[in-house]
mmCIF file of C-alpha atoms and ligand atoms in Angstrom:
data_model
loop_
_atom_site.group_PDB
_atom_site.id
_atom_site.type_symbol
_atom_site.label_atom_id
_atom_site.label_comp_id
_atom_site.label_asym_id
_atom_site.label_seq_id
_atom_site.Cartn_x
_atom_site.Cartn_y
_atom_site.Cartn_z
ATOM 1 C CA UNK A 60 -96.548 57.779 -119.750
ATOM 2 C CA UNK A 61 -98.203 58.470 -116.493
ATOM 3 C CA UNK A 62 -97.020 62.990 -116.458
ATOM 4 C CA UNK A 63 -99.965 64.792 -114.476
ATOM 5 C CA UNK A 64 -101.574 61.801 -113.458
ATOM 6 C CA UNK A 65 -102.759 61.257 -109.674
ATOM 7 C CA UNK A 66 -102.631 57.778 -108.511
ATOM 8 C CA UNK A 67 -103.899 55.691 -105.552
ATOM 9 C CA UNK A 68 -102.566 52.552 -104.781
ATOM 10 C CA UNK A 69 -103.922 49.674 -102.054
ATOM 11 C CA UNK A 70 -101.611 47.642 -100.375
ATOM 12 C CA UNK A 71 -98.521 49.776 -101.453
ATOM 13 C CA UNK A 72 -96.375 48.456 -99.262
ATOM 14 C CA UNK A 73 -96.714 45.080 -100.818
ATOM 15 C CA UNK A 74 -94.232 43.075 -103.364
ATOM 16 C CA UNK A 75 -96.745 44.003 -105.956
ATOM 17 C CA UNK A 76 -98.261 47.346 -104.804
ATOM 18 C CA UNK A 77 -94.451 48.660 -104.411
ATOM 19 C CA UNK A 78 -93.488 47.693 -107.770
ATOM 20 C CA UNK A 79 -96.411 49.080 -109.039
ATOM 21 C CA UNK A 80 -95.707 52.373 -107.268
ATOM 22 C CA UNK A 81 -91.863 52.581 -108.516
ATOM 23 C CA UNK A 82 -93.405 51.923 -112.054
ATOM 24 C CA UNK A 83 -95.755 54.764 -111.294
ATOM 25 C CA UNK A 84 -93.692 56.950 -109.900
ATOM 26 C CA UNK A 85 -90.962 56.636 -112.832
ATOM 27 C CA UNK A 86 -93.346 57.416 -115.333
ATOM 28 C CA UNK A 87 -94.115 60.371 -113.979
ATOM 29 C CA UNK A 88 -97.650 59.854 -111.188
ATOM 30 C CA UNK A 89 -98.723 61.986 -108.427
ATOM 31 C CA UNK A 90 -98.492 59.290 -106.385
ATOM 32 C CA UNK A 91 -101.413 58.924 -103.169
ATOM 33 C CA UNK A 92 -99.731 55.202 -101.215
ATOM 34 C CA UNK A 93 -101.596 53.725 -99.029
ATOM 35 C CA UNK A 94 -101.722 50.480 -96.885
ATOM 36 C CA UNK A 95 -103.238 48.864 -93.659
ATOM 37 C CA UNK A 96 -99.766 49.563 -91.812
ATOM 38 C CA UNK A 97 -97.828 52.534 -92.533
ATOM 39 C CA UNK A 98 -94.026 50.999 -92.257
ATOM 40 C CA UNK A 99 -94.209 49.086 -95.475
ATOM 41 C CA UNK A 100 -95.494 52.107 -96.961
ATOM 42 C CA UNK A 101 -93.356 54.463 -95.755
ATOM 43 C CA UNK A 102 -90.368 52.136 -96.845
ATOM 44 C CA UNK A 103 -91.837 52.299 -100.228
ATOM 45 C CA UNK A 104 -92.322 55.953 -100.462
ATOM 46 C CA UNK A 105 -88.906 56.820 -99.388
ATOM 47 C CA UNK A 106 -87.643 54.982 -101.997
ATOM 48 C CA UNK A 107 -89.238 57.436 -104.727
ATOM 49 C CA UNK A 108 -88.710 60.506 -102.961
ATOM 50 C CA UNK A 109 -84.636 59.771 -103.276
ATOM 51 C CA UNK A 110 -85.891 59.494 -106.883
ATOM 52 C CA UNK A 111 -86.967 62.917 -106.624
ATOM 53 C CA UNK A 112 -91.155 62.305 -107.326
ATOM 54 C CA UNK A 113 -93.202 63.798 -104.126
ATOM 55 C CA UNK A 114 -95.913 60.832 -102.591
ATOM 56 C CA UNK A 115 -98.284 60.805 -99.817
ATOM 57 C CA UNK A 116 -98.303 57.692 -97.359
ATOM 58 C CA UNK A 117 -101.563 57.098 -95.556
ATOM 59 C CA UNK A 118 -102.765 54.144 -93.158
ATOM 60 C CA UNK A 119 -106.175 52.988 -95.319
ATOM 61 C CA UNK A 120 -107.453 50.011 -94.662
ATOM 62 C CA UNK A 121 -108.906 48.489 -98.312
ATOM 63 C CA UNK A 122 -111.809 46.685 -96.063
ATOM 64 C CA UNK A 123 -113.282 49.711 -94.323
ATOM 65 C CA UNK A 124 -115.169 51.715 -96.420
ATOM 66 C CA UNK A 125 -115.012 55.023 -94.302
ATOM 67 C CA UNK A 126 -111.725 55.059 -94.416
ATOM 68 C CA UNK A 127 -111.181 54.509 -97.914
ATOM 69 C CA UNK A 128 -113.892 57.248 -98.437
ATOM 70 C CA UNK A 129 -112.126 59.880 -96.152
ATOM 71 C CA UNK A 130 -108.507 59.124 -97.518
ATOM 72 C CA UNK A 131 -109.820 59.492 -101.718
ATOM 73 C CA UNK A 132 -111.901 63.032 -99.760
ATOM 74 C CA UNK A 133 -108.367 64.186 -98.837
ATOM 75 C CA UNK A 134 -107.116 63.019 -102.276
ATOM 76 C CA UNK A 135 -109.297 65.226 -103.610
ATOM 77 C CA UNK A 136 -108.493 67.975 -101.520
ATOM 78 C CA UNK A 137 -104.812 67.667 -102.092
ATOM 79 C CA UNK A 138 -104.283 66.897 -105.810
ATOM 80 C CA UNK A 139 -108.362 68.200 -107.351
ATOM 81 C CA UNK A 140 -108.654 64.328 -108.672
ATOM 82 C CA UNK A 141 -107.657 61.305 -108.867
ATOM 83 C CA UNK A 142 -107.021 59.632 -112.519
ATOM 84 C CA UNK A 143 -105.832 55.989 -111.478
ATOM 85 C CA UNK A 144 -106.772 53.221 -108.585
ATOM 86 C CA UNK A 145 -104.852 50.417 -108.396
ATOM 87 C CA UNK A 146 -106.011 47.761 -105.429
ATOM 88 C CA UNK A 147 -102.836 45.699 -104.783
ATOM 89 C CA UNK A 148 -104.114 44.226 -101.467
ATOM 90 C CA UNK A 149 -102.723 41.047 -100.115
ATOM 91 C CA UNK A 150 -103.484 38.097 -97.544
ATOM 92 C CA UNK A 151 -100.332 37.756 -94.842
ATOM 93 C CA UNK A 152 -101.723 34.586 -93.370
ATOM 94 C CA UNK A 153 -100.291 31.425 -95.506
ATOM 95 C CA UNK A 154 -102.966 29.071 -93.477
ATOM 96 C CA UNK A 155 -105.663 30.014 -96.080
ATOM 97 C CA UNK A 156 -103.910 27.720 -98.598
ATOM 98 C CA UNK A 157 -102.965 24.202 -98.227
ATOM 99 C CA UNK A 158 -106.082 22.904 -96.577
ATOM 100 C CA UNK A 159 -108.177 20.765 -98.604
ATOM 101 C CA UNK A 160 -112.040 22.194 -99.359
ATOM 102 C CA UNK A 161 -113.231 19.168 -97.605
ATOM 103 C CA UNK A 162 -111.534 20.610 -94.137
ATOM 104 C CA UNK A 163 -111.440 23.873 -94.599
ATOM 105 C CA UNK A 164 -113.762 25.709 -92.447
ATOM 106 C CA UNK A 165 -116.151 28.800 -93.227
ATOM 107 C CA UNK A 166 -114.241 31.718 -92.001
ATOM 108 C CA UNK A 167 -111.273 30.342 -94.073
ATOM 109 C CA UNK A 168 -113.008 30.291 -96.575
ATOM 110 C CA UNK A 169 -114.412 33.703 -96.595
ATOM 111 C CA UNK A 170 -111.572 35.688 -95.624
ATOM 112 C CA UNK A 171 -109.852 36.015 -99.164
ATOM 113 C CA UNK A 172 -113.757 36.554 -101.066
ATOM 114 C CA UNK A 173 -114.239 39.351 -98.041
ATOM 115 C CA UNK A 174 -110.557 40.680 -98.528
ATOM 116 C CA UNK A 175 -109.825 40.698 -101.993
ATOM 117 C CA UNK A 176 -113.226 40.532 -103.634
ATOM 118 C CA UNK A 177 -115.248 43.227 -101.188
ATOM 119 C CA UNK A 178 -112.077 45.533 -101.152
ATOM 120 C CA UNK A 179 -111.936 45.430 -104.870
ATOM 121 C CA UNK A 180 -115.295 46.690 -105.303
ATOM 122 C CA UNK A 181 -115.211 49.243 -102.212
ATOM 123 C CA UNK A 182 -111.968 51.096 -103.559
ATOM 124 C CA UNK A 183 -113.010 50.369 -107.199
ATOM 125 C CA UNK A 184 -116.728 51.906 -106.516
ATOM 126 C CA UNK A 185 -115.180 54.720 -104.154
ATOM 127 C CA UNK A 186 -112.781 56.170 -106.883
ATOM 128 C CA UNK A 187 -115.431 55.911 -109.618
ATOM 129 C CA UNK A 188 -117.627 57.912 -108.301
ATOM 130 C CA UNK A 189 -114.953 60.689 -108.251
ATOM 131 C CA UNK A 190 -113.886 60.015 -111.855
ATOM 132 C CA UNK A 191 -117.129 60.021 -113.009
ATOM 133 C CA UNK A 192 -117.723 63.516 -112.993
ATOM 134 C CA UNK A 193 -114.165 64.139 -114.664
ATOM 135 C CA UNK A 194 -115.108 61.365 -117.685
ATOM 136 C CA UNK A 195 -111.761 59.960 -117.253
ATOM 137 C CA UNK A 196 -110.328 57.210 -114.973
ATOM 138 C CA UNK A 197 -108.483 53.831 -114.815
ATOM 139 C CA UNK A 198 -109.187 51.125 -111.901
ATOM 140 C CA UNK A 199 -107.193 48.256 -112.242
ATOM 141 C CA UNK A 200 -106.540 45.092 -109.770
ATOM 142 C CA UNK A 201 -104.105 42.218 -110.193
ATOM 143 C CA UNK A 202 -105.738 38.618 -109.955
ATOM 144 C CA UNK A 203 -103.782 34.994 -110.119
ATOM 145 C CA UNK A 204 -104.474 31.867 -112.813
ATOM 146 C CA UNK A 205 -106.854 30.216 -110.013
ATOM 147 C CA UNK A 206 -109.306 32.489 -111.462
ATOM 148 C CA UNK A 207 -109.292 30.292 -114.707
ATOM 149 C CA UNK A 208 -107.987 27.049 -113.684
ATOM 150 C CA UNK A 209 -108.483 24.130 -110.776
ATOM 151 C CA UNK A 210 -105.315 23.334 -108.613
ATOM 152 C CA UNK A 211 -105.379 21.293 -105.459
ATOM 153 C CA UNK A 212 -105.486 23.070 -101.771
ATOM 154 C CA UNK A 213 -105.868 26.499 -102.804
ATOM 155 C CA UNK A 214 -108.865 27.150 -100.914
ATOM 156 C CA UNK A 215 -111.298 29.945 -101.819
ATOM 157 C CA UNK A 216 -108.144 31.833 -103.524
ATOM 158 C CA UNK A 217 -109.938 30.764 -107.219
ATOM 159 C CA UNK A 218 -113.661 31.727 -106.486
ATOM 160 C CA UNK A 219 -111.943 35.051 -104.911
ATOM 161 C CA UNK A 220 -109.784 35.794 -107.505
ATOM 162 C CA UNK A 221 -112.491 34.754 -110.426
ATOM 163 C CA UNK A 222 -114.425 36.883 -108.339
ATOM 164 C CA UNK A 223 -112.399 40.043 -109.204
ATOM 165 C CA UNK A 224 -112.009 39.048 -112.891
ATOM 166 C CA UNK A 225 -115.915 39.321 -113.282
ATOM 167 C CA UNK A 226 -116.334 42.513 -110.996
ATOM 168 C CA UNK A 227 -113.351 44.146 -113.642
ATOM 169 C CA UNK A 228 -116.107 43.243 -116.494
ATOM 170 C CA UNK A 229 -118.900 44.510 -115.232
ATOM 171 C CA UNK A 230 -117.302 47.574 -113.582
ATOM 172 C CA UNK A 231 -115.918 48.374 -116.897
ATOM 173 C CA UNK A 232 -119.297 47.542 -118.556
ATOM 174 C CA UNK A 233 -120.981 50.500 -116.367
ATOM 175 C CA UNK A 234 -118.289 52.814 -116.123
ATOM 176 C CA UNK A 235 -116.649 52.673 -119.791
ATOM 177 C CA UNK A 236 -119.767 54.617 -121.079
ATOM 178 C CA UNK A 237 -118.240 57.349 -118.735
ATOM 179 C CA UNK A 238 -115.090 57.589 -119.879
ATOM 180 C CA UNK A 239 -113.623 54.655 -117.098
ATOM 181 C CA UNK A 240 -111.598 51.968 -118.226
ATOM 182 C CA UNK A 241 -111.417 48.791 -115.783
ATOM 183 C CA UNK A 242 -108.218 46.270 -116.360
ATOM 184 C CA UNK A 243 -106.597 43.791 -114.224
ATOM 185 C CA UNK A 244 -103.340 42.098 -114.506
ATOM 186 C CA UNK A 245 -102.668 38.502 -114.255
ATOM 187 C CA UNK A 246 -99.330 37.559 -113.741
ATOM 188 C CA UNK A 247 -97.423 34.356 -112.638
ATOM 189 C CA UNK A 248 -95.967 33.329 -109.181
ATOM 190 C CA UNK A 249 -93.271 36.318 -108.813
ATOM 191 C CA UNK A 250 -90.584 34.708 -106.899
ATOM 192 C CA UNK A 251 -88.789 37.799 -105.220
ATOM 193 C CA UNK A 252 -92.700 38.627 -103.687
ATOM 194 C CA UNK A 253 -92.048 37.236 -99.957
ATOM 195 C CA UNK A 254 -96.075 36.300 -99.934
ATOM 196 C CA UNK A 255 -95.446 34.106 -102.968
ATOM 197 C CA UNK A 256 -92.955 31.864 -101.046
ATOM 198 C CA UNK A 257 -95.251 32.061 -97.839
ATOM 199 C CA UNK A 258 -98.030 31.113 -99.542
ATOM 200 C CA UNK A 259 -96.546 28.408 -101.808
ATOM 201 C CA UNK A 260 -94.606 27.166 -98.783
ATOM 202 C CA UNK A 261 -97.489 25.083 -97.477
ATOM 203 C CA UNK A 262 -98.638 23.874 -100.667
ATOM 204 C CA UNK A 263 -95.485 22.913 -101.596
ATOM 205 C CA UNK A 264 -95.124 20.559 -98.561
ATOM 206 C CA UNK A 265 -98.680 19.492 -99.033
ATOM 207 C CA UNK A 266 -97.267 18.298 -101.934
ATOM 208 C CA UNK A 267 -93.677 16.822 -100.763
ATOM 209 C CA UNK A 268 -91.583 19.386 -102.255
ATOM 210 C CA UNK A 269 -89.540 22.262 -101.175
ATOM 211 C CA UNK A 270 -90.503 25.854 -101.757
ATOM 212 C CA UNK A 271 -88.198 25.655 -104.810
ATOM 213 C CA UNK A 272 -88.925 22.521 -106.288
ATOM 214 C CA UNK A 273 -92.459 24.140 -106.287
ATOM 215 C CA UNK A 274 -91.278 27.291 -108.274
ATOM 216 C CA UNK A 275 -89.099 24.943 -110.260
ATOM 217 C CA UNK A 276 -92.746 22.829 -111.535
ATOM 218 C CA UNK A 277 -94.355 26.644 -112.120
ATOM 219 C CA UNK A 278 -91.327 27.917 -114.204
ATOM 220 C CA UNK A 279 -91.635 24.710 -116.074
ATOM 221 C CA UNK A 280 -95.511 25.341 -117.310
ATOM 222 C CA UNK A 281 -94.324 28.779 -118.782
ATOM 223 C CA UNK A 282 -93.255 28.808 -122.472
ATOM 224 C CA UNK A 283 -89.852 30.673 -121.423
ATOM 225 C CA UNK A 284 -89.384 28.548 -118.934
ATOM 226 C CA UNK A 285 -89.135 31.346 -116.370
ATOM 227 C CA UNK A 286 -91.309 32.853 -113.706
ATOM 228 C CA UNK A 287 -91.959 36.675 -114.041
ATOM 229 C CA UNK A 288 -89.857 39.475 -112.242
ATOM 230 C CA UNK A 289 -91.883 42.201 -110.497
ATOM 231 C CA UNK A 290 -90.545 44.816 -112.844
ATOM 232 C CA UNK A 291 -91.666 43.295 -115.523
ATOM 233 C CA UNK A 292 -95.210 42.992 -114.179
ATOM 234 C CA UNK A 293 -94.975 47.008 -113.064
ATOM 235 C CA UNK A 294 -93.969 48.025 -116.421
ATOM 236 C CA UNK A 295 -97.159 46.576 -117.861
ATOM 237 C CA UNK A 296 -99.061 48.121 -115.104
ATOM 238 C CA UNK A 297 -98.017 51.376 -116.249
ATOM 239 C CA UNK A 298 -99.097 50.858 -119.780
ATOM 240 C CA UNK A 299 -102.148 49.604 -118.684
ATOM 241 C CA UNK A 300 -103.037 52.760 -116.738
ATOM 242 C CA UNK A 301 -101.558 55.345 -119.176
ATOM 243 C CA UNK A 302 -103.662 56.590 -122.367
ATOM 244 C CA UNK A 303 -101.735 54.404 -124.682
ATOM 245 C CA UNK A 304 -103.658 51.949 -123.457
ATOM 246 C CA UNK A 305 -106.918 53.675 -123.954
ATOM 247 C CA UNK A 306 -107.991 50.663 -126.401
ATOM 248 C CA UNK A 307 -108.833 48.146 -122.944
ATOM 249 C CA UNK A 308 -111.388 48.109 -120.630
ATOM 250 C CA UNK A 309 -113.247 45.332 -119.351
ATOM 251 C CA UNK A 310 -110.268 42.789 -119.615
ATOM 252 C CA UNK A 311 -107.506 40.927 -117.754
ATOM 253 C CA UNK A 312 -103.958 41.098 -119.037
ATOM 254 C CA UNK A 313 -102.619 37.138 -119.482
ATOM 255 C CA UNK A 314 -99.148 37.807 -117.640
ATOM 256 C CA UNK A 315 -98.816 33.507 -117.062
ATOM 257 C CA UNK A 316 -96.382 33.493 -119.788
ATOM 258 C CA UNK A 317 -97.561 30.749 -121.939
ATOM 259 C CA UNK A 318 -98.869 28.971 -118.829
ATOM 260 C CA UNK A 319 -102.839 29.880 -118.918
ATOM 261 C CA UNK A 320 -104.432 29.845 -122.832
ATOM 262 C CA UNK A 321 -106.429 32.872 -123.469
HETATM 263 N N1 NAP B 258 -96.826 37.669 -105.353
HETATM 264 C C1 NAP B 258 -97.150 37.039 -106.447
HETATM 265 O O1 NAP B 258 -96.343 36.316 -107.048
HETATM 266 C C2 NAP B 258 -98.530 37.203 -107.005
HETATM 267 C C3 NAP B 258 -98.820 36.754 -108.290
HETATM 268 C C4 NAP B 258 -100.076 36.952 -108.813
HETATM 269 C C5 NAP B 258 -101.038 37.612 -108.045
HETATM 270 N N2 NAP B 258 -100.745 38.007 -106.778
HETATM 271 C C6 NAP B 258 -101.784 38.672 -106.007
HETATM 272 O O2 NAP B 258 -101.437 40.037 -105.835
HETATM 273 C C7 NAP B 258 -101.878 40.529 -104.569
HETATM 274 C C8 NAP B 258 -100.716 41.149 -103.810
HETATM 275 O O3 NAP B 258 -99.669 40.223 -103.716
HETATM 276 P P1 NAP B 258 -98.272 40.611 -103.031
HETATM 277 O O4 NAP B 258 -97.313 39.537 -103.390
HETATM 278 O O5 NAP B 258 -97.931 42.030 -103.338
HETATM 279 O O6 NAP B 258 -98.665 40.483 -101.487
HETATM 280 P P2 NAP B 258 -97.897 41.100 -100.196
HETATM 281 O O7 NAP B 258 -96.478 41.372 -100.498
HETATM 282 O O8 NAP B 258 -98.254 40.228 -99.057
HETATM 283 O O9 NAP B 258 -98.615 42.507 -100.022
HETATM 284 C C9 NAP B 258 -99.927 42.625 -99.692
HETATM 285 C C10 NAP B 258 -100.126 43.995 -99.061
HETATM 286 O O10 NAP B 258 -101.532 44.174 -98.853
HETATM 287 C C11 NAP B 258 -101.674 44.830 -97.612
HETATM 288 N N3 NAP B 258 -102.994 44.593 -97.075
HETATM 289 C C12 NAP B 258 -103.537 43.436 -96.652
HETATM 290 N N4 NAP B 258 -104.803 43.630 -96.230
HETATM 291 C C13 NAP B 258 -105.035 44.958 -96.407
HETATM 292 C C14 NAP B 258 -106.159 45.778 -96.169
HETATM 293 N N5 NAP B 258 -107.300 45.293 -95.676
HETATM 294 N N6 NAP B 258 -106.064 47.099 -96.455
HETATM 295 C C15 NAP B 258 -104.926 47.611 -96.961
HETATM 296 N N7 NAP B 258 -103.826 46.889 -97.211
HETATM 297 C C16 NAP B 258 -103.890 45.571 -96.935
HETATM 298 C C17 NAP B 258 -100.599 44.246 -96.727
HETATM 299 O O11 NAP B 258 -100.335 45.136 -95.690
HETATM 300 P P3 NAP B 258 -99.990 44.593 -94.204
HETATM 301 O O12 NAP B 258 -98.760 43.746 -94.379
HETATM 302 O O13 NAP B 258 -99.746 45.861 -93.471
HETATM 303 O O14 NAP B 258 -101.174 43.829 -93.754
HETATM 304 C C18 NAP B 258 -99.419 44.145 -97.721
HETATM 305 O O15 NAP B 258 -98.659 45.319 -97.732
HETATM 306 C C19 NAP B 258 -102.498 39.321 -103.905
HETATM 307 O O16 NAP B 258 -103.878 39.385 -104.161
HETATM 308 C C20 NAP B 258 -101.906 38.137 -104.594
HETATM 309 O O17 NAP B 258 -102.733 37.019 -104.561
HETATM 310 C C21 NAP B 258 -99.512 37.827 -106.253
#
């Protein structure tokens, strides 16, 4: 799906920015990985390369616009383009959920609106205006169901992650007319991502329960009665950035599983 395509991806060496990359990689992307710390990455491209596809592993971080600028400059130089950007960045530190908004201080609350919303639009703008001139491109982003619904102690992760929803619209209104599509993905708590049992950790003891009585109540709220694997997520991904999907643009993909109405 993905043959003769260049991608980069933020926050590769993340649960979901490594799946995304294996999904990638399988179908057949140039693949440009990138993170804040190289390890992860690294651990993530060597994985592929035993598959036999050739990646590039840079230290980027998704905040600092220079450096984002300079890496998609070398991406250029390497590869003549760059078809696909796909912003997978994370928060490591669990103590932004689990505080409620009445205690939660400032900087708290800014740091996921500065670190999802701002990256979003740095490596989203970045990479547009480098597709632009090719009329062809797909930036994508994955989001959460805070975006659309209320839940208790989750801090600013809702207004961040609503934020990126409504940055995918209007990015995609400006950009489709030049060839750009602009999707995120929306999936479920994905158990085997280590941040999802960080995160949930403190919630769930906010709210008396273990990490896995916690999963247990999400599974419940989804019609199968499941959470989501990675893979499954990934695959979508793929679709979403190959030409198959050349239909969307300016739209999140409902990956909740029954648990979010459209
Ligand atoms: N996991 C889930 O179940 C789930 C479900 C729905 C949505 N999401 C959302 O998907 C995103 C990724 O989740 P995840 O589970 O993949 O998280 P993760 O495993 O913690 O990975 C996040 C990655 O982002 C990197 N990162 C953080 N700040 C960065 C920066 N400024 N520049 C570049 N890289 C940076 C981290 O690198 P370092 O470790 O080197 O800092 C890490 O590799 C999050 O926004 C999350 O809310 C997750």
């Amino acid at each position: 799906m993905l043959k003769g395509k260049v991608a980069v991806i933020y926050g590769a060496g993340g649960a979901i920015g490594g799946a995304v990359a294996r999904a990638f990689a399988r179908e057949g992307a140039r693949l440009f990985l990138t993170g804040r710390h190289r390890p992860s990455v690294d651990a993530v491209a060597r994985e592929i390369v035993w598959d036999g596809m050739p990646v590039e592993v840079a230290e980027v971080d998704a905040c600092d616009e220079q450096a984002v600028d300079g890496h998609l400059e070398s991406v250029i130089d390497a590869a003549g383009r760059v078809d696909i950007s796909f912003n997978a960045v994370g928060i490591s530190d669990p103590a932004i959920l689990g505080v409620p908004l009445v205690e939660l201080d400032v900087e708290r609350f800014s740091q996921p609106i500065r670190t999802w919303a701002t990256s979003y639009f740095l490596t989203a703008r970045l990479a547009a205006r480098r597709m632009i001139p090719n009329r062809s491109g797909v930036i994508m982003t994955v989001t959460t169901l805070h975006s659309r619904a209320g839940f208790t102690l989750a801090g600013a992760y809702g207004p961040a992650m609503a934020a990126k929803e409504a940055l995918t619209r209007e990015l995609s209104a400006e950009l489709a007319p030049h060839g750009i599509r602009v999707v995120g993905l929306r999936p479920q708590a994905m158990p085997e991502a280590t941040q999802t049992g960080e995160a949930f950790a403190s919630r769930a003891k906010s709210l008396g329960m273990t990490r896995e009585q916690f999963l247990d109540v999400l599974a419940s709220r989804t019609h199968p009665r499941r959470l989501m694997t990675l893979a499954e997520m990934a695959r979508v991904a793929a679709f979403m950035a190959s030409d198959d999907a050349s239909g969307m643009t300016g739209t999140i993909v409902n990956l909740t599983m029954g648990s979010l109405d459209d």
